[in-house]
XYZ file of C-alpha atoms in Angstrom:
778
model
C 216.664 -87.534 75.352
C 216.522 -90.896 74.428
C 214.958 -93.415 76.722
C 218.365 -95.424 77.232
C 219.487 -92.326 79.217
C 216.507 -92.740 81.446
C 217.805 -93.358 84.870
C 220.319 -90.285 84.366
C 217.360 -88.340 83.543
C 215.561 -89.564 86.762
C 218.771 -88.524 88.563
C 218.483 -85.117 87.127
C 215.114 -84.270 87.898
C 215.489 -85.365 91.693
C 218.689 -83.000 91.793
C 216.399 -80.288 90.492
C 213.447 -81.024 92.492
C 215.495 -80.740 95.507
C 215.947 -77.129 94.636
C 212.223 -76.635 94.634
C 210.243 -74.519 96.742
C 210.068 -77.148 99.592
C 213.858 -77.076 99.911
C 214.306 -73.707 99.945
C 211.784 -73.897 102.782
C 213.742 -76.364 104.968
C 217.038 -73.989 104.263
C 215.378 -70.963 105.461
C 214.155 -73.289 108.342
C 217.897 -74.300 109.137
C 218.552 -70.265 109.583
C 216.149 -69.912 111.505
C 214.257 -66.526 111.950
C 217.077 -64.837 109.141
C 214.980 -64.961 106.453
C 215.098 -61.684 104.521
C 212.717 -59.803 102.485
C 213.894 -59.817 98.923
C 213.802 -57.603 95.800
C 212.105 -59.344 93.247
C 214.635 -59.187 90.386
C 213.341 -59.477 86.620
C 215.940 -59.723 83.718
C 214.676 -60.370 80.494
C 216.002 -59.530 76.967
C 214.895 -56.526 75.200
C 214.625 -54.297 78.346
C 210.920 -55.481 79.025
C 211.160 -56.851 82.510
C 209.958 -54.908 85.247
C 212.222 -52.857 87.295
C 213.590 -53.919 90.603
C 211.971 -52.870 93.728
C 210.533 -54.442 96.599
C 207.193 -56.160 95.591
C 203.961 -55.496 96.757
C 202.359 -59.221 97.486
C 198.887 -59.814 96.581
C 197.247 -60.510 99.890
C 199.667 -56.796 100.595
C 197.685 -54.876 97.425
C 194.745 -56.517 99.185
C 195.318 -55.164 102.452
C 196.009 -52.121 101.114
C 192.710 -51.626 99.263
C 194.514 -52.228 96.041
C 192.228 -54.026 93.611
C 192.915 -57.908 93.628
C 196.053 -59.007 91.647
C 197.528 -62.747 90.964
C 200.813 -63.451 92.805
C 203.680 -63.386 90.393
C 204.927 -66.464 89.068
C 208.278 -66.986 86.897
C 205.379 -66.459 83.962
C 205.213 -62.909 84.635
C 209.195 -62.307 85.678
C 211.032 -64.696 83.271
C 214.358 -64.749 84.668
C 216.755 -66.138 82.201
C 214.439 -66.010 79.567
C 214.795 -64.730 75.777
C 211.512 -62.500 76.064
C 209.685 -59.706 74.136
C 206.550 -58.076 75.925
C 204.722 -55.993 72.966
C 202.014 -53.531 74.774
C 199.218 -51.369 73.499
C 201.297 -48.398 72.653
C 201.430 -47.436 69.222
C 200.874 -51.411 68.165
C 196.966 -51.818 69.581
C 195.745 -48.262 70.723
C 196.535 -46.466 67.437
C 195.853 -48.282 64.922
C 193.930 -51.126 63.042
C 195.396 -54.519 64.338
C 193.084 -56.602 62.415
C 194.714 -59.774 62.957
C 197.528 -60.711 65.879
C 200.166 -60.674 62.723
C 199.985 -56.523 63.273
C 201.578 -57.229 66.550
C 203.642 -59.889 66.569
C 205.626 -58.805 63.836
C 207.036 -56.250 66.431
C 208.937 -59.140 68.049
C 212.341 -60.221 66.515
C 212.380 -63.793 65.675
C 208.653 -64.201 64.846
C 207.391 -64.962 61.501
C 203.538 -64.661 60.820
C 201.810 -66.116 57.837
C 198.273 -66.054 56.223
C 196.318 -69.324 57.293
C 192.592 -70.967 56.558
C 190.652 -67.853 56.916
C 191.451 -64.389 57.014
C 191.971 -63.784 60.683
C 193.722 -67.280 61.129
C 197.136 -66.911 61.071
C 200.074 -69.097 61.256
C 203.016 -68.090 63.857
C 206.357 -69.310 63.862
C 209.009 -68.235 66.379
C 212.456 -69.063 65.171
C 211.081 -70.929 61.896
C 209.196 -73.217 64.053
C 206.259 -73.731 62.645
C 206.971 -71.817 59.532
C 205.917 -74.321 57.422
C 202.223 -74.769 58.611
C 199.322 -73.373 56.757
C 196.577 -74.283 59.536
C 197.140 -75.082 62.835
C 200.072 -73.287 65.163
C 202.250 -76.018 66.839
C 205.618 -75.989 68.204
C 204.752 -73.637 70.831
C 202.959 -72.975 73.708
C 200.044 -70.311 73.852
C 198.488 -68.859 76.726
C 196.213 -66.307 77.968
C 196.565 -64.752 81.346
C 198.463 -67.932 82.501
C 195.214 -69.947 80.993
C 196.674 -72.309 78.377
C 194.842 -72.125 75.161
C 196.890 -74.728 73.389
C 195.081 -78.278 73.336
C 197.163 -81.430 74.864
C 198.109 -82.466 70.787
C 200.136 -79.162 70.723
C 197.323 -77.168 68.347
C 196.678 -73.802 68.679
C 194.348 -71.284 66.268
C 194.533 -67.654 66.237
C 190.705 -66.973 64.937
C 189.946 -66.644 68.288
C 192.244 -64.045 69.020
C 191.195 -60.462 68.249
C 193.651 -57.952 69.184
C 191.901 -55.325 70.853
C 190.980 -57.305 73.536
C 194.826 -57.437 75.005
C 196.966 -55.388 77.238
C 200.598 -56.908 75.954
C 202.079 -60.174 74.467
C 204.629 -61.773 75.420
C 207.351 -63.819 73.223
C 209.545 -66.319 74.709
C 211.873 -67.241 72.079
C 213.677 -70.747 71.998
C 213.239 -74.088 73.564
C 210.943 -74.130 76.559
C 210.013 -77.322 77.490
C 211.390 -77.221 80.947
C 209.126 -74.389 81.956
C 206.274 -75.136 79.600
C 206.465 -79.301 78.503
C 205.496 -80.664 75.428
C 205.267 -78.722 72.126
C 207.640 -75.887 73.324
C 210.717 -76.527 70.971
C 210.077 -73.220 69.323
C 208.703 -71.184 72.498
C 205.590 -69.719 73.720
C 203.203 -67.305 73.580
C 201.591 -65.402 76.673
C 198.373 -62.970 76.045
C 197.563 -60.405 78.625
C 194.136 -58.987 78.506
C 193.298 -55.924 79.942
C 192.361 -55.717 83.455
C 189.187 -54.058 84.714
C 191.153 -51.075 86.992
C 192.820 -50.211 83.586
C 189.687 -49.956 81.710
C 187.597 -48.650 84.873
C 184.544 -47.778 82.485
C 183.119 -48.922 78.928
C 184.582 -48.783 75.400
C 183.388 -48.932 72.228
C 184.923 -48.816 69.101
C 184.332 -49.549 65.270
C 187.106 -49.958 62.728
C 185.676 -49.872 58.872
C 187.827 -50.361 55.781
C 188.672 -51.776 52.035
C 186.717 -54.992 51.168
C 184.052 -54.509 53.383
C 186.107 -54.798 56.579
C 183.965 -53.844 59.858
C 185.112 -54.327 63.248
C 182.218 -53.400 66.184
C 184.194 -53.858 69.209
C 183.531 -53.416 73.369
C 185.163 -53.288 76.233
C 183.937 -53.300 79.848
C 185.889 -53.065 82.951
C 186.201 -52.153 86.445
C 186.582 -53.320 90.105
C 184.090 -53.389 93.049
C 185.352 -54.291 96.530
C 186.665 -57.903 96.059
C 185.976 -58.057 92.521
C 187.269 -57.242 89.247
C 186.603 -57.947 85.981
C 186.854 -57.225 82.046
C 184.871 -58.192 79.446
C 185.601 -57.729 75.720
C 183.238 -58.723 72.878
C 183.620 -58.402 68.864
C 182.024 -59.077 65.581
C 184.323 -59.187 62.944
C 183.431 -59.365 59.033
C 184.307 -58.197 55.449
C 184.404 -59.252 52.005
C 187.800 -60.259 51.569
C 190.673 -59.124 49.447
C 190.513 -62.857 47.378
C 187.710 -63.987 45.525
C 185.229 -66.297 47.658
C 186.902 -65.053 50.917
C 183.937 -63.055 52.751
C 184.102 -63.936 56.442
C 182.493 -63.148 59.751
C 183.410 -63.978 63.520
C 182.297 -63.081 66.993
C 184.651 -63.291 70.183
C 183.734 -62.825 73.457
C 186.791 -62.768 76.159
C 185.998 -62.262 79.948
C 188.393 -62.397 83.037
C 186.870 -62.185 86.805
C 188.752 -62.370 89.954
C 187.412 -62.348 93.441
C 189.505 -62.078 96.805
C 187.431 -63.188 99.632
C 190.630 -62.775 101.655
C 193.965 -61.222 101.917
C 195.330 -64.536 100.929
C 193.150 -66.054 98.181
C 192.044 -65.214 94.676
C 189.914 -66.769 92.582
C 189.955 -66.414 88.808
C 187.664 -66.695 86.039
C 188.508 -67.102 82.446
C 185.937 -67.560 79.283
C 186.609 -67.574 75.518
C 184.408 -68.393 72.855
C 184.776 -67.786 69.389
C 182.639 -68.398 66.220
C 184.076 -68.392 62.901
C 182.790 -68.723 59.606
C 184.994 -67.920 56.348
C 184.492 -68.916 52.761
C 188.575 -69.942 51.482
C 189.656 -69.767 47.888
C 191.919 -72.278 46.132
C 195.306 -72.211 47.180
C 197.587 -71.914 43.900
C 200.537 -72.870 42.238
C 203.613 -69.988 41.983
C 202.292 -69.906 38.008
C 199.185 -69.007 38.951
C 200.288 -66.551 41.944
C 201.972 -64.533 38.745
C 198.934 -64.559 36.242
C 196.329 -64.332 38.660
C 197.114 -63.751 42.354
C 193.563 -62.573 43.665
C 191.564 -65.281 42.151
C 189.506 -62.614 39.783
C 187.145 -64.375 37.373
C 187.255 -67.691 39.092
C 183.272 -68.189 39.591
C 182.732 -70.815 37.640
C 185.318 -73.628 35.878
C 183.486 -73.357 32.593
C 184.379 -69.816 32.138
C 187.319 -69.772 34.254
C 190.257 -66.655 33.501
C 193.844 -67.780 33.000
C 195.184 -68.660 36.605
C 192.504 -69.858 38.461
C 192.669 -72.090 40.572
C 190.619 -75.432 40.263
C 190.123 -78.817 42.276
C 188.971 -81.901 40.911
C 186.412 -83.474 42.754
C 184.512 -87.075 42.660
C 181.432 -86.788 40.658
C 179.644 -89.469 42.519
C 181.522 -88.679 45.976
C 182.633 -92.353 46.307
C 184.956 -92.850 42.940
C 185.275 -92.361 39.501
C 185.111 -89.873 37.400
C 185.933 -86.192 38.746
C 184.847 -82.483 37.599
C 186.431 -79.531 38.258
C 185.628 -76.766 40.082
C 186.596 -73.367 41.159
C 186.040 -72.164 45.235
C 182.709 -71.154 44.718
C 181.760 -74.116 42.572
C 182.666 -76.301 45.834
C 181.800 -73.648 48.469
C 185.008 -74.214 50.220
C 184.665 -72.944 53.604
C 185.467 -73.127 57.338
C 182.618 -72.996 60.026
C 184.613 -73.639 63.501
C 183.460 -73.111 67.268
C 185.946 -72.846 70.316
C 184.861 -72.607 73.958
C 187.386 -72.452 76.574
C 186.413 -71.930 80.379
C 189.151 -71.805 83.122
C 189.042 -71.531 87.275
C 192.062 -71.229 88.787
C 192.446 -70.545 92.723
C 195.733 -68.774 94.332
C 196.274 -68.979 98.272
C 199.151 -67.163 99.845
C 200.944 -69.604 102.769
C 202.823 -66.180 103.558
C 204.127 -63.138 102.231
C 206.858 -65.458 100.194
C 204.998 -68.637 99.300
C 201.843 -68.662 96.503
C 199.730 -71.856 95.882
C 198.310 -71.940 92.543
C 195.669 -74.625 91.219
C 193.619 -74.341 87.964
C 191.699 -76.313 85.786
C 190.729 -75.379 81.778
C 188.013 -77.159 79.726
C 188.864 -76.318 75.940
C 186.422 -77.943 73.512
C 187.181 -77.098 69.383
C 184.751 -78.149 67.403
C 185.224 -78.105 63.200
C 183.403 -77.966 60.210
C 186.017 -77.376 56.894
C 184.438 -78.778 53.960
C 187.051 -77.549 51.662
C 189.504 -78.661 48.665
C 188.823 -82.346 48.357
C 187.797 -83.740 51.532
C 185.787 -82.402 54.653
C 186.641 -82.495 58.057
C 184.355 -82.913 60.855
C 184.881 -83.192 64.612
C 184.749 -82.138 67.895
C 187.989 -82.189 70.210
C 187.024 -81.816 73.792
C 189.783 -81.439 75.988
C 191.161 -80.871 80.107
C 193.896 -78.951 81.219
C 195.332 -79.105 84.959
C 198.034 -77.329 86.446
C 198.950 -77.066 90.396
C 202.057 -75.452 91.116
C 204.020 -73.848 94.159
C 206.250 -70.600 93.917
C 208.435 -69.710 97.131
C 210.413 -66.082 97.460
C 212.946 -66.842 100.025
C 216.835 -67.594 100.217
C 218.934 -70.823 99.235
C 222.313 -71.649 101.115
C 221.801 -67.967 101.919
C 221.421 -66.438 98.503
C 218.311 -64.855 97.606
C 216.228 -67.338 95.588
C 212.884 -67.901 93.487
C 211.772 -71.534 93.522
C 208.600 -73.214 91.291
C 207.444 -76.412 91.580
C 204.601 -77.769 89.102
C 202.730 -80.795 88.504
C 200.515 -80.593 84.973
C 198.553 -82.686 83.121
C 196.233 -82.462 80.242
C 194.204 -84.371 77.607
C 192.420 -84.138 74.264
C 190.012 -86.458 72.967
C 190.062 -86.167 69.255
C 186.919 -87.472 67.572
C 187.134 -86.522 63.674
C 185.326 -87.727 60.453
C 187.011 -87.092 57.168
C 185.099 -87.003 54.005
C 185.172 -87.474 50.032
C 183.652 -83.636 48.446
C 180.731 -83.850 46.144
C 180.649 -80.974 43.333
C 177.880 -78.436 43.056
C 174.877 -77.797 45.104
C 176.863 -76.060 48.348
C 179.169 -77.730 50.313
C 177.982 -81.449 49.784
C 179.757 -84.118 51.149
C 180.722 -87.674 49.442
C 181.494 -90.780 51.058
C 183.078 -91.291 54.288
C 186.763 -92.137 53.906
C 188.013 -91.834 57.711
C 186.897 -92.180 61.268
C 189.673 -91.227 64.058
C 189.044 -91.588 67.716
C 191.813 -90.851 69.735
C 193.078 -89.964 73.336
C 196.224 -87.723 74.192
C 197.223 -87.148 77.373
C 200.396 -85.567 79.009
C 201.292 -85.990 82.441
C 204.677 -84.359 84.006
C 206.263 -82.159 86.505
C 208.275 -79.219 86.382
C 211.110 -77.451 88.711
C 212.868 -74.294 88.854
C 215.123 -72.203 90.486
C 216.256 -68.542 90.415
C 219.403 -68.040 92.310
C 221.144 -64.337 92.717
C 224.631 -65.232 93.199
C 225.807 -61.739 93.692
C 224.391 -58.119 92.821
C 225.473 -59.073 89.244
C 225.066 -62.414 88.488
C 221.870 -64.602 88.197
C 221.943 -68.194 87.739
C 218.507 -70.467 86.261
C 218.204 -73.822 86.290
C 215.337 -76.122 85.662
C 214.102 -79.493 84.148
C 210.621 -80.762 83.272
C 209.630 -84.737 82.909
C 206.748 -85.581 80.931
C 205.247 -88.927 79.626
C 202.818 -88.700 76.459
C 200.120 -91.426 75.498
C 198.508 -91.429 72.528
C 195.851 -94.217 72.023
C 192.722 -94.945 69.610
C 192.184 -95.957 65.971
C 191.675 -94.801 62.831
C 189.206 -96.464 60.328
C 189.829 -95.986 56.660
C 187.574 -96.401 53.950
C 187.923 -97.303 50.359
C 185.520 -97.619 47.373
C 186.527 -100.053 44.441
C 184.911 -99.324 41.115
C 183.678 -102.682 41.384
C 181.542 -101.544 44.212
C 181.309 -102.473 47.503
C 183.390 -100.723 50.692
C 186.980 -101.747 51.610
C 188.056 -100.839 55.519
C 191.143 -100.799 57.088
C 191.640 -100.421 60.591
C 195.332 -98.519 62.004
C 195.240 -98.593 65.850
C 197.222 -96.201 67.559
C 199.322 -97.023 71.073
C 202.200 -94.689 71.368
C 203.932 -93.372 74.570
C 206.516 -91.078 74.955
C 209.247 -90.115 77.552
C 210.725 -87.081 77.201
C 212.978 -84.670 79.832
C 214.271 -81.358 79.154
C 216.628 -79.306 81.181
C 217.668 -75.860 81.044
C 220.475 -73.503 82.520
C 221.232 -70.090 81.948
C 223.484 -66.985 83.457
C 223.176 -63.576 83.608
C 225.455 -61.110 84.005
C 224.404 -57.256 84.730
C 227.678 -55.074 85.702
C 225.787 -51.748 85.731
C 222.173 -50.467 85.073
C 222.986 -49.840 81.101
C 224.103 -53.212 80.510
C 222.938 -57.063 80.664
C 225.054 -59.833 78.937
C 223.178 -63.816 79.071
C 223.924 -66.807 78.043
C 221.483 -69.914 77.744
C 221.306 -73.732 77.263
C 218.180 -75.263 77.111
C 216.069 -78.533 75.263
C 212.939 -79.053 73.868
C 210.507 -81.702 73.073
C 207.365 -82.121 70.504
C 205.763 -85.586 70.107
C 203.660 -86.137 67.247
C 200.004 -86.040 67.568
C 197.455 -88.310 66.772
C 196.231 -86.324 63.397
C 200.048 -86.884 62.355
C 200.198 -90.536 62.762
C 196.852 -91.032 60.716
C 197.997 -89.572 57.616
C 200.228 -91.366 54.763
C 203.046 -89.771 52.772
C 200.829 -90.092 49.620
C 198.083 -87.679 51.253
C 195.779 -89.510 52.300
C 194.223 -91.520 55.219
C 196.219 -93.912 56.577
C 198.775 -95.650 58.963
C 202.028 -92.690 59.934
C 202.817 -94.481 63.047
C 206.562 -94.378 62.524
C 206.977 -91.085 64.048
C 209.313 -89.849 66.670
C 209.668 -87.320 69.238
C 210.662 -83.881 67.663
C 214.105 -82.921 70.334
C 216.056 -79.417 69.973
C 218.982 -78.638 72.079
C 219.373 -74.577 72.016
C 222.293 -71.974 72.710
C 221.856 -68.515 73.238
C 224.084 -65.974 73.967
C 222.782 -62.023 73.809
C 223.569 -58.568 75.403
C 220.942 -55.850 76.451
C 221.937 -52.188 76.025
C 219.814 -49.633 77.762
C 221.760 -46.398 78.258
C 219.057 -43.948 78.632
C 215.195 -43.846 79.216
C 214.965 -43.598 75.372
C 217.535 -45.966 73.658
C 217.411 -49.760 73.883
C 219.278 -52.008 71.850
C 219.194 -55.994 71.968
C 220.715 -58.844 70.229
C 220.565 -62.612 70.124
C 222.644 -64.788 68.502
C 221.090 -68.691 68.985
C 221.996 -72.194 67.302
C 219.938 -75.025 67.738
C 220.336 -78.572 66.985
C 217.291 -80.751 65.960
C 216.688 -84.552 66.144
C 213.934 -85.887 64.024
C 212.392 -82.698 63.418
C 208.609 -83.093 62.280
C 208.213 -81.391 58.827
C 204.911 -81.210 57.344
C 204.190 -80.614 53.781
C 201.775 -81.464 50.910
C 201.871 -84.046 48.364
C 199.997 -81.841 45.941
C 197.117 -80.196 45.379
C 193.638 -80.874 47.380
C 195.637 -84.027 49.212
C 196.140 -83.484 52.687
C 199.321 -82.692 54.386
C 201.743 -85.181 56.034
C 204.274 -85.249 58.855
C 207.598 -86.763 58.214
C 210.541 -86.776 60.699
C 214.106 -85.030 59.217
C 216.836 -86.932 61.462
C 218.797 -84.279 62.336
C 218.865 -80.262 61.225
C 220.237 -77.015 62.390
C 218.876 -73.783 62.937
C 220.807 -70.892 63.690
C 220.618 -67.145 63.577
C 220.627 -63.639 65.151
C 217.605 -61.435 66.470
C 217.937 -57.663 66.659
C 215.648 -55.253 68.946
C 216.147 -51.769 68.466
C 214.211 -48.884 70.007
C 215.272 -44.693 69.785
C 213.610 -41.644 70.972
C 216.289 -39.697 68.962
C 214.633 -36.058 69.240
C 211.565 -34.990 71.226
C 208.543 -36.832 69.982
C 210.341 -38.724 67.540
C 210.930 -42.628 67.693
C 212.655 -45.202 65.846
C 211.913 -49.081 65.920
C 213.010 -52.282 64.433
C 212.834 -55.841 64.834
C 215.224 -57.818 62.534
C 215.921 -61.405 62.125
C 218.499 -63.911 60.389
C 217.381 -67.579 60.076
C 219.475 -69.941 58.699
C 218.303 -73.330 58.742
C 219.630 -76.410 57.109
C 219.190 -80.946 56.873
C 222.211 -82.130 58.037
C 220.896 -85.723 57.979
C 218.061 -86.528 56.124
C 217.763 -88.812 52.697
C 214.177 -88.490 51.280
C 212.173 -91.240 49.047
C 210.184 -90.296 46.356
C 208.072 -93.328 44.001
C 206.330 -92.812 41.221
C 204.573 -95.904 39.816
C 206.766 -98.773 40.210
C 210.177 -96.628 40.452
C 211.490 -95.478 43.817
C 214.569 -93.391 44.325
C 216.142 -91.970 47.420
C 217.688 -88.238 47.412
C 219.992 -86.984 50.064
C 218.508 -83.390 51.172
C 221.795 -83.037 53.777
C 223.327 -79.582 53.457
C 219.730 -78.302 51.765
C 217.804 -75.476 53.273
C 214.731 -76.622 55.436
C 211.696 -75.010 53.195
C 209.297 -72.530 54.419
C 211.872 -70.538 56.613
C 212.776 -66.889 55.153
C 216.325 -65.961 55.799
C 215.699 -62.412 56.554
C 213.179 -60.566 57.677
C 212.835 -56.893 58.957
C 210.251 -54.481 60.449
C 211.116 -50.732 60.795
C 209.506 -47.926 62.197
C 209.854 -44.673 62.512
C 207.167 -41.977 64.106
C 206.326 -38.640 65.642
C 203.808 -38.108 68.438
C 202.889 -34.376 69.433
C 203.383 -34.212 73.107
C 202.458 -30.503 73.900
C 200.341 -27.633 72.303
C 197.048 -27.765 70.631
C 198.106 -30.816 68.612
C 199.169 -32.569 71.349
C 198.007 -36.298 70.807
C 198.198 -36.080 67.464
C 201.040 -38.610 65.848
C 201.665 -41.065 62.927
C 204.478 -43.267 61.717
C 205.725 -44.951 58.206
C 206.926 -48.328 58.578
C 207.961 -51.302 56.372
C 207.731 -55.222 56.540
C 210.216 -56.859 54.474
C 210.813 -60.776 53.942
C 213.074 -62.637 52.609
C 212.275 -65.397 49.429
C 212.364 -68.842 50.709
C 212.384 -72.486 49.234
C 209.358 -74.107 49.534
C 210.388 -77.978 48.418
C 213.044 -80.151 50.205
C 215.125 -80.027 47.206
C 215.581 -76.369 46.923
C 214.338 -76.124 43.561
C 211.782 -73.332 43.840
C 211.434 -70.349 46.101
C 208.332 -68.228 46.860
C 209.525 -64.668 46.156
C 210.034 -62.460 49.210
C 208.471 -59.106 49.476
C 208.756 -55.402 51.050
C 205.416 -53.322 51.709
C 205.508 -49.914 53.545
C 202.448 -48.763 55.597
C 201.722 -45.491 56.519
C 199.386 -44.354 59.843
C 198.386 -41.316 61.297
C 196.382 -41.044 64.572
C 195.155 -38.480 67.376
C 194.176 -38.968 70.950
C 192.409 -36.633 73.489
C 191.017 -36.386 76.776
C 187.506 -35.346 76.849
C 185.351 -33.324 79.364
C 182.208 -34.869 80.396
C 180.593 -38.028 80.290
C 183.005 -39.466 77.703
C 186.513 -39.618 78.736
C 188.811 -40.403 75.805
C 188.388 -40.252 72.090
C 191.338 -42.194 70.118
C 190.898 -41.914 66.004
C 193.149 -43.442 63.597
C 193.448 -43.859 59.460
C 195.861 -46.610 58.119
C 197.114 -46.817 54.408
C 198.672 -50.181 54.214
C 200.510 -51.452 51.194
C 200.995 -47.956 49.974
C 202.711 -48.948 47.211
C 200.504 -51.711 46.181
C 202.938 -54.447 46.171
C 201.557 -58.043 44.998
C 203.221 -60.676 47.406
C 202.765 -64.118 48.901
C 201.620 -63.887 52.306
C 201.632 -68.107 52.788
C 203.377 -70.602 50.799
C 202.909 -74.242 51.871
C 205.513 -76.555 51.409
C 205.459 -78.893 48.133
C 206.546 -82.449 47.870
C 208.951 -82.892 45.276
C 208.507 -85.642 42.683
C 210.204 -87.925 39.968
C 209.316 -88.856 36.429
C 207.648 -92.487 36.383
C 209.563 -93.366 33.160
C 213.075 -92.078 34.035
C 213.154 -91.980 37.529
C 214.938 -88.678 37.518
C 213.410 -85.799 39.568
C 211.157 -83.502 38.184
C 212.434 -79.740 38.014
C 211.459 -76.485 39.364
C 208.705 -76.175 36.093
C 207.042 -78.887 37.629
C 206.963 -77.882 41.185
C 206.014 -74.187 39.893
C 202.619 -75.604 37.833
C 201.381 -77.417 41.118
C 198.728 -75.964 42.826
C 197.665 -75.981 46.456
C 200.430 -73.693 47.860
C 200.136 -70.047 47.933
C 197.772 -67.295 49.079
C 198.289 -63.725 47.654
C 198.870 -61.218 50.506
C 196.557 -58.148 50.474
C 196.935 -55.169 47.835
C 196.936 -51.532 48.766
C 194.110 -51.158 51.362
C 192.871 -48.369 54.010
C 191.183 -48.908 57.486
C 190.243 -46.306 59.816
C 188.410 -46.258 63.544
C 187.648 -44.451 66.264
C 187.484 -45.935 70.167
C 185.445 -43.627 72.850
C 185.939 -44.666 76.499
C 183.047 -43.561 78.822
């Protein structure tokens, strides 16, 4: 992926495009009328692919009088990818899935952390993005095939209410050949419930500890050529941390109109409004003293372990005053609006053309800690692609070719915070205006070599440009205002190929191997915060690139038995790592020249007796720097430290979800069930020198639920009750990486005791809590 290999990349892209749907169509033409109707083969890990069989095309479904559906694409049937599909049963239907974390823990390779707000969850796949504390990056997120990741790679999960979804597909490993920029870790595809599945109205309410309340409703149905589903929810609570109340409202709509058997129009609308008070992130010592920040209303009478942030008295310069989260009125008030449209046209039973346009606007108001960010980030995403099923050189094949373009305008203002009197703003410290655009093409071919062997090849080529300016304002003690202008003008060209091979000797076994690449360019915001944690020029950042190898096997000897294991080894170059230089300062990003991620993912599901089922998702993830020298400065002293061989901070080596449950299928207690689960996560380093660890934990949850069909106007009743963290374990739910430091007098690196007293890192997880709920279907 260096630019010096540009000619080789273009030739490789040309070869792959030659295997595109156009080439497949040409090969079919050479064979006259001997094209054959293929079985649609789906081979994924975890045993979650659809079974083989002759597919019903979207046009065929319309002619048969079935609800209009989108034609399947490689996104829906991801041959050759390492994918886990998490459905509703036992995960959404019968429990209080208060955040997306409750669902995604069920997939190997996924780590979830608390973000900046009770429903703001930071997700990482194979440790990519594990060091983030707010915006999620390094993987792509879609809903019903519409992108909800903006052009700068940012995704947030405030807008995600788990109740809305039918399933979530987790793509693990480098996915840039399939999804383009920022897919170094993988991708998530959220699939909402179809109108035909809902077929009426559902109303539900969940209530629990700490004032938690979620009222939600779902509407869905089919009327002739129309199919629609609408989900709405209002969620609020007081939070288990001090100064942590929240409320968020969500609307999620999906509608499809099929005016002809060969044409479908889809409309997607998401709107989310979030308000959340934010507590301070504590140091490790403060976490041990006062994990839930009790007695922290006032700095003057603060209890031991309270987190204090120093705000400028005049909002500009000079003297500061320590304040608590209450006194500083730290909060987030954000809105996200997404509107997408898609047209699909079937040229014939084997060829589908799709074109979609998405408008995505993110507005933020975030006056928390020592600065306040306000901004508007509107963007567009355009995709046009063709999927062709047929035969290539006499072999069954599926070809896919796509052209994608997305852009984002960043308009962001950063202010100092002023103490007292609410969320008051101080002086303007930075003004960022930038535009990022990504333009690229992707091609992919799935080729069935024999009944047992399938080969997949794919490639993407993409050009990214970032242009704009960042003005930084300073306020000298002598008075006046200084301005520093940093112009941004960066361009990145990236190419990512992929090859995979699958072998199915029989219906019970599948073996797979995959080699794939990924890339993630810096975003405009990465380029405008210096290593001192203040606005400025950080324009030297390079593209993050990774080369990953996967080897795995899936075993499904019986309908109630599934076992999957995947080993991965990924080599990173210029890995983008984000960390905080200290309390109240902005997180900055740097390139680690070389690093390695290696591990094992295991998924298992075993119905070992009538009504009984055991489920497990385990991940081992070992990540190290192999080439990185870090420079630390204090005053006039600067020292270099070789981090090669150190563990990359923020990534637990071991994590496990294990669940055992029982469902009564017959008799008077039919529909009654329950399970007990444990969530385990290893301790992990939170600094590059590997001096300080955030402690690991194991929590236990208990669930009881009951489902029954009703007679009359109401069709179905779901009831559930859940006790979470039943042993009341105090644990770390989120830990931001901390920058190491040196002594200003000796130049020696400060030890773990200094890091342990550095605040701005840790949020505690929820203590023992209870939540129950019901859902009625009409």
